[in-house]
N, CA and C atoms as an extended XYZ file, in Angstrom:
330
Properties=species:S:1:pos:R:3:atomname:S:1:resname:S:1:resid:I:1 pbc="F F F"
N       114.752       27.051      126.303 N   MET     1
C       113.851       28.044      126.827 CA  MET     1
C       114.589       29.371      127.097 C   MET     1
N       115.808       29.235      127.577 N   GLN     2
C       116.606       30.431      127.838 CA  GLN     2
C       116.890       31.183      126.546 C   GLN     2
N       117.084       30.496      125.456 N   ALA     3
C       117.353       31.142      124.159 CA  ALA     3
C       116.148       31.969      123.722 C   ALA     3
N       114.940       31.476      124.001 N   VAL     4
C       113.719       32.214      123.647 CA  VAL     4
C       113.634       33.478      124.488 C   VAL     4
N       113.915       33.378      125.776 N   LYS     5
C       113.884       34.556      126.647 CA  LYS     5
C       114.923       35.584      126.202 C   LYS     5
N       116.110       35.105      125.855 N   ASP     6
C       117.152       36.030      125.381 CA  ASP     6
C       116.715       36.714      124.080 C   ASP     6
N       116.104       35.955      123.209 N   LYS     7
C       115.637       36.507      121.929 CA  LYS     7
C       114.566       37.568      122.169 C   LYS     7
N       113.644       37.328      123.098 N   ILE     8
C       112.595       38.301      123.429 CA  ILE     8
C       113.209       39.554      124.031 C   ILE     8
N       114.166       39.390      124.928 N   ASN     9
C       114.860       40.536      125.516 CA  ASN     9
C       115.590       41.347      124.450 C   ASN     9
N       116.259       40.656      123.506 N   GLU    10
C       116.962       41.336      122.420 CA  GLU    10
C       115.981       42.126      121.546 C   GLU    10
N       114.833       41.507      121.259 N   MET    11
C       113.818       42.183      120.432 CA  MET    11
C       113.290       43.426      121.153 C   MET    11
N       113.079       43.320      122.463 N   GLY    12
C       112.613       44.463      123.244 CA  GLY    12
C       113.648       45.582      123.255 C   GLY    12
N       114.916       45.186      123.425 N   ALA    13
C       116.000       46.183      123.429 CA  ALA    13
C       116.127       46.826      122.051 C   ALA    13
N       116.006       46.020      120.993 N   LEU    14
C       116.084       46.542      119.627 CA  LEU    14
C       114.934       47.500      119.359 C   LEU    14
N       113.744       47.132      119.808 N   ARG    15
C       112.580       48.007      119.646 CA  ARG    15
C       112.796       49.333      120.370 C   ARG    15
N       113.363       49.280      121.567 N   LYS    16
C       113.627       50.485      122.354 CA  LYS    16
C       114.653       51.381      121.637 C   LYS    16
N       115.705       50.788      121.095 N   VAL    17
C       116.731       51.548      120.376 CA  VAL    17
C       116.129       52.199      119.132 C   VAL    17
N       115.299       51.442      118.406 N   LYS    18
C       114.659       51.988      117.204 CA  LYS    18
C       113.750       53.164      117.553 C   LYS    18
N       113.010       53.046      118.647 N   GLU    19
C       112.108       54.128      119.054 CA  GLU    19
C       112.906       55.370      119.454 C   GLU    19
N       114.018       55.173      120.139 N   GLU    20
C       114.874       56.300      120.490 CA  GLU    20
C       115.433       56.982      119.231 C   GLU    20
N       115.821       56.180      118.249 N   ALA    21
C       116.346       56.736      116.991 CA  ALA    21
C       115.258       57.525      116.261 C   ALA    21
N       114.035       56.996      116.249 N   ARG    22
C       112.916       57.714      115.614 CA  ARG    22
C       112.629       59.036      116.326 C   ARG    22
N       112.645       59.006      117.662 N   ALA    23
C       112.400       60.223      118.439 CA  ALA    23
C       113.486       61.259      118.161 C   ALA    23
N       114.736       60.820      118.076 N   GLU    24
C       115.830       61.733      117.765 CA  GLU    24
C       115.669       62.314      116.347 C   GLU    24
N       115.279       61.485      115.413 N   GLU    25
C       115.059       61.952      114.034 CA  GLU    25
C       113.909       62.966      113.978 C   GLU    25
N       112.827       62.707      114.715 N   ARG    26
C       111.713       63.662      114.769 CA  ARG    26
C       112.162       64.996      115.356 C   ARG    26
N       112.966       64.946      116.420 N   ALA    27
C       113.462       66.174      117.040 CA  ALA    27
C       114.346       66.949      116.063 C   ALA    27
N       115.200       66.251      115.321 N   GLU    28
C       116.048       66.910      114.325 CA  GLU    28
C       115.207       67.544      113.219 C   GLU    28
N       114.149       66.836      112.792 N   LYS    29
C       113.265       67.402      111.767 CA  LYS    29
C       112.557       68.655      112.276 C   LYS    29
N       112.130       68.621      113.542 N   GLU    30
C       111.471       69.796      114.127 CA  GLU    30
C       112.434       70.981      114.211 C   GLU    30
N       113.683       70.697      114.577 N   ILE    31
C       114.687       71.763      114.646 CA  ILE    31
C       114.931       72.337      113.258 C   ILE    31
N       115.050       71.464      112.258 N   ALA    32
C       115.268       71.934      110.888 CA  ALA    32
C       114.084       72.770      110.409 C   ALA    32
N       112.873       72.325      110.734 N   LYS    33
C       111.685       73.081      110.335 CA  LYS    33
C       111.657       74.439      111.030 C   LYS    33
N       112.032       74.472      112.297 N   ALA    34
C       112.080       75.742      113.027 CA  ALA    34
C       113.104       76.684      112.395 C   ALA    34
N       114.253       76.154      111.981 N   ARG    35
C       115.270       76.982      111.321 CA  ARG    35
C       114.740       77.546      110.010 C   ARG    35
N       114.041       76.725      109.248 N   VAL    36
C       113.459       77.191      107.981 CA  VAL    36
C       112.431       78.283      108.254 C   VAL    36
N       111.604       78.079      109.271 N   ASP    37
C       110.596       79.091      109.622 CA  ASP    37
C       111.245       80.401      110.060 C   ASP    37
N       112.306       80.304      110.845 N   VAL    38
C       113.015       81.505      111.290 CA  VAL    38
C       113.639       82.214      110.097 C   VAL    38
N       114.264       81.466      109.204 N   ALA    39
C       114.883       82.068      108.019 CA  ALA    39
C       113.824       82.759      107.164 C   ALA    39
N       112.657       82.142      107.047 N   HIS    40
C       111.559       82.732      106.273 CA  HIS    40
C       111.109       84.055      106.896 C   HIS    40
N       110.940       84.051      108.210 N   GLU    41
C       110.515       85.275      108.892 CA  GLU    41
C       111.571       86.372      108.801 C   GLU    41
N       112.838       85.985      108.878 N   VAL    42
C       113.924       86.970      108.743 CA  VAL    42
C       113.891       87.576      107.344 C   VAL    42
N       113.689       86.739      106.332 N   ARG    43
C       113.608       87.241      104.951 CA  ARG    43
C       112.439       88.203      104.807 C   ARG    43
N       111.291       87.854      105.347 N   LEU    44
C       110.130       88.737      105.276 CA  LEU    44
C       110.397       90.055      105.996 C   LEU    44
N       111.070       89.976      107.136 N   ALA    45
C       111.381       91.195      107.885 CA  ALA    45
C       112.339       92.083      107.102 C   ALA    45
N       113.338       91.490      106.455 N   LYS    46
C       114.279       92.270      105.645 CA  LYS    46
C       113.565       92.922      104.464 C   LYS    46
N       112.674       92.181      103.825 N   GLU    47
C       111.912       92.746      102.710 CA  GLU    47
C       111.040       93.909      103.189 C   GLU    47
N       110.395       93.728      104.322 N   ALA    48
C       109.554       94.796      104.867 CA  ALA    48
C       110.390       96.010      105.239 C   ALA    48
N       111.579       95.771      105.794 N   GLU    49
C       112.464       96.878      106.159 CA  GLU    49
C       112.915       97.633      104.909 C   GLU    49
N       113.252       96.897      103.849 N   ALA    50
C       113.665       97.540      102.603 CA  ALA    50
C       112.516       98.342      102.003 C   ALA    50
N       111.314       97.780      102.038 N   ALA    51
C       110.145       98.497      101.511 CA  ALA    51
C       109.881       99.753      102.338 C   ALA    51
N       110.055       99.656      103.641 N   MET    52
C       109.831      100.815      104.509 CA  MET    52
C       110.883      101.886      104.249 C   MET    52
N       112.129      101.484      104.050 N   SER    53
C       113.185      102.450      103.741 CA  SER    53
C       112.877      103.172      102.442 C   SER    53
N       112.415      102.417      101.443 N   LEU    54
C       112.047      103.028      100.171 CA  LEU    54
C       110.879      103.993      100.368 C   LEU    54
N       109.911      103.584      101.161 N   HIS    55
C       108.748      104.425      101.437 CA  HIS    55
C       109.164      105.716      102.141 C   HIS    55
N       110.060      105.598      103.109 N   VAL    56
C       110.532      106.778      103.837 CA  VAL    56
C       111.302      107.702      102.904 C   VAL    56
N       112.128      107.121      102.031 N   ALA    57
C       112.890      107.938      101.083 CA  ALA    57
C       111.946      108.682      100.128 C   ALA    57
N       110.933      107.978       99.655 N   MET    58
C       109.966      108.621       98.755 CA  MET    58
C       109.202      109.721       99.489 C   MET    58
N       108.843      109.476      100.739 N   ALA    59
C       108.140      110.486      101.521 CA  ALA    59
C       109.032      111.705      101.728 C   ALA    59
N       110.325      111.476      101.940 N   GLY    60
C       111.261      112.589      102.082 CA  GLY    60
C       111.356      113.410      100.812 C   GLY    60
N       111.398      112.731       99.663 N   GLU    61
C       111.447      113.450       98.386 CA  GLU    61
C       110.180      114.272       98.186 C   GLU    61
N       109.045      113.687       98.507 N   ILE    62
C       107.775      114.406       98.362 CA  ILE    62
C       107.750      115.609       99.291 C   ILE    62
N       108.245      115.416      100.512 N   ALA    63
C       108.273      116.528      101.471 CA  ALA    63
C       109.195      117.643      100.983 C   ALA    63
N       110.372      117.260      100.459 N   ARG    64
C       111.289      118.281       99.938 CA  ARG    64
C       110.673      119.014       98.766 C   ARG    64
N       109.989      118.286       97.882 N   ALA    65
C       109.333      118.929       96.738 CA  ALA    65
C       108.227      119.866       97.231 C   ALA    65
N       107.506      119.436       98.246 N   GLY    66
C       106.454      120.284       98.818 CA  GLY    66
C       107.033      121.521       99.469 C   GLY    66
N       108.144      121.361      100.189 N   ASP    67
C       108.798      122.514      100.812 CA  ASP    67
C       109.293      123.490       99.752 C   ASP    67
N       109.860      122.948       98.678 N   LYS    68
C       110.365      123.801       97.604 CA  LYS    68
C       109.210      124.556       96.958 C   LYS    68
N       108.113      123.864       96.692 N   ALA    69
C       106.947      124.514       96.085 CA  ALA    69
C       106.377      125.581       97.022 C   ALA    69
N       106.329      125.274       98.314 N   ALA    70
C       105.816      126.249       99.280 CA  ALA    70
C       106.730      127.463       99.340 C   ALA    70
N       108.040      127.230       99.299 N   HIS    71
C       108.999      128.336       99.330 CA  HIS    71
C       108.840      129.204       98.077 C   HIS    71
N       108.719      128.565       96.914 N   GLU    72
C       108.528      129.321       95.674 CA  GLU    72
C       107.225      130.105       95.713 C   GLU    72
N       106.195      129.496       96.285 N   HIS    73
C       104.907      130.182       96.389 CA  HIS    73
C       105.034      131.408       97.300 C   HIS    73
N       105.766      131.248       98.423 N   GLU    74
C       105.969      132.386       99.327 CA  GLU    74
C       106.732      133.509       98.641 C   GLU    74
N       107.749      133.152       97.865 N   ILE    75
C       108.529      134.176       97.160 CA  ILE    75
C       107.658      134.890       96.136 C   ILE    75
N       106.854      134.122       95.390 N   LYS    76
C       105.947      134.746       94.407 CA  LYS    76
C       104.976      135.675       95.107 C   LYS    76
N       104.438      135.235       96.229 N   ALA    77
C       103.476      136.056       96.960 CA  ALA    77
C       104.141      137.327       97.475 C   ALA    77
N       105.378      137.198       97.949 N   MET    78
C       106.093      138.356       98.458 CA  MET    78
C       106.366      139.356       97.329 C   MET    78
N       106.794      138.862       96.163 N   HIS    79
C       107.089      139.752       95.046 CA  HIS    79
C       105.809      140.350       94.459 C   HIS    79
N       104.741      139.592       94.476 N   THR    80
C       103.461      140.121       94.001 CA  THR    80
C       102.992      141.231       94.929 C   THR    80
N       103.178      141.029       96.232 N   ALA    81
C       102.775      142.055       97.193 CA  ALA    81
C       103.639      143.310       97.036 C   ALA    81
N       104.914      143.124       96.659 N   ASN    82
C       105.816      144.258       96.472 CA  ASN    82
C       105.658      144.900       95.090 C   ASN    82
N       104.945      144.238       94.211 N   GLY    83
C       104.753      144.751       92.864 CA  GLY    83
C       105.910      144.446       91.930 C   GLY    83
N       106.765      143.493       92.279 N   THR    84
C       107.877      143.114       91.407 CA  THR    84
C       107.598      141.761       90.795 C   THR    84
N       108.223      141.520       89.660 N   ASN    85
C       108.061      140.244       88.980 CA  ASN    85
C       109.450      139.727       88.663 C   ASN    85
N       109.890      138.737       89.392 N   THR    86
C       111.236      138.198       89.169 CA  THR    86
C       111.195      136.894       88.398 C   THR    86
N       110.029      136.392       88.081 N   THR    87
C       109.940      135.083       87.448 CA  THR    87
C       109.737      135.161       85.946 C   THR    87
N       109.491      136.321       85.387 N   HIS    88
C       109.267      136.500       83.951 CA  HIS    88
C       108.062      135.711       83.470 C   HIS    88
N       107.161      135.329       84.349 N   GLU    89
C       106.020      134.525       83.960 CA  GLU    89
C       104.972      135.330       83.199 C   GLU    89
N       104.925      136.621       83.388 N   HIS    90
C       103.857      137.408       82.793 CA  HIS    90
C       104.309      138.091       81.518 C   HIS    90
N       105.281      137.520       80.831 N   GLY    91
C       105.682      138.012       79.526 CA  GLY    91
C       106.665      139.157       79.555 C   GLY    91
N       107.271      139.445       80.683 N   ALA    92
C       108.238      140.535       80.736 CA  ALA    92
C       109.509      140.070       80.055 C   ALA    92
N       109.945      140.782       79.039 N   SER    93
C       111.158      140.420       78.324 CA  SER    93
C       112.353      141.005       79.054 C   SER    93
N       113.547      140.544       78.737 N   PRO    94
C       114.735      141.119       79.364 CA  PRO    94
C       114.872      142.614       79.066 C   PRO    94
N       114.448      143.047       77.873 N   ALA    95
C       114.529      144.472       77.543 CA  ALA    95
C       113.582      145.274       78.428 C   ALA    95
N       112.390      144.734       78.663 N   GLU    96
C       111.434      145.418       79.539 CA  GLU    96
C       111.968      145.458       80.964 C   GLU    96
N       112.618      144.350       81.361 N   MET    97
C       113.180      144.306       82.702 CA  MET    97
C       114.307      145.325       82.830 C   MET    97
N       115.100      145.545       81.748 N   ALA    98
C       116.195      146.511       81.784 CA  ALA    98
C       115.645      147.915       81.973 C   ALA    98
N       114.543      148.198       81.297 N   GLY    99
C       113.947      149.520       81.433 CA  GLY    99
C       113.264      149.688       82.771 C   GLY    99
N       112.909      148.587       83.406 N   ALA   100
C       112.175      148.665       84.665 CA  ALA   100
C       113.095      148.457       85.866 C   ALA   100
N       114.377      148.621       85.650 N   GLY   101
C       115.306      148.472       86.776 CA  GLY   101
C       115.627      147.029       87.075 C   GLY   101
N       115.675      146.181       86.050 N   GLY   102
C       115.957      144.762       86.241 CA  GLY   102
C       117.424      144.509       86.490 C   GLY   102
N       117.845      143.339       86.178 N   HIS   103
C       119.211      142.902       86.403 CA  HIS   103
C       120.163      143.756       85.566 C   HIS   103
N       121.351      144.026       86.076 N   THR   104
C       122.305      144.905       85.391 CA  THR   104
C       122.767      144.333       84.068 C   THR   104
N       122.724      143.027       83.899 N   ALA   105
C       123.118      142.439       82.639 CA  ALA   105
C       122.164      142.801       81.532 C   ALA   105
N       120.944      143.193       81.862 N   TYR   106
C       119.919      143.515       80.871 CA  TYR   106
C       119.843      145.010       80.587 C   TYR   106
N       120.551      145.810       81.316 N   LYS   107
C       120.447      147.265       81.139 CA  LYS   107
C       121.116      147.699       79.832 C   LYS   107
N       120.532      148.664       79.193 N   ARG   108
C       121.075      149.167       77.933 CA  ARG   108
C       122.300      150.027       78.185 C   ARG   108
N       123.192      149.918       77.273 N   MET   109
C       124.404      150.745       77.357 CA  MET   109
C       124.067      152.156       76.881 C   MET   109
N       124.598      153.252       77.499 N   PRO   110
C       124.261      154.625       77.076 CA  PRO   110
C       124.923      155.022       75.779 C   PRO   110
């Protein structure tokens, strides 16, 4: 009879050890899953940061191009108001510019 009681106690202890091992394995799996989730979120954040950096760089280029165009427009407006044409857009040739007081490189030799 004592052997049966010992066997039952051993089975209970074995069951308890197995349950503890399963609980530990579940906890390890949860930790591993959490690490994978964190790594995934970090990757997404890095991708978003890279996309944002690219977006900011493109916006800067667009802004610089806009500033340059605005500056050129202001210069054209200023020269138009002064009655000068420095862009040669209206068909003024270098010879015409030389006769009209243009750049010294275009002036005719006497």
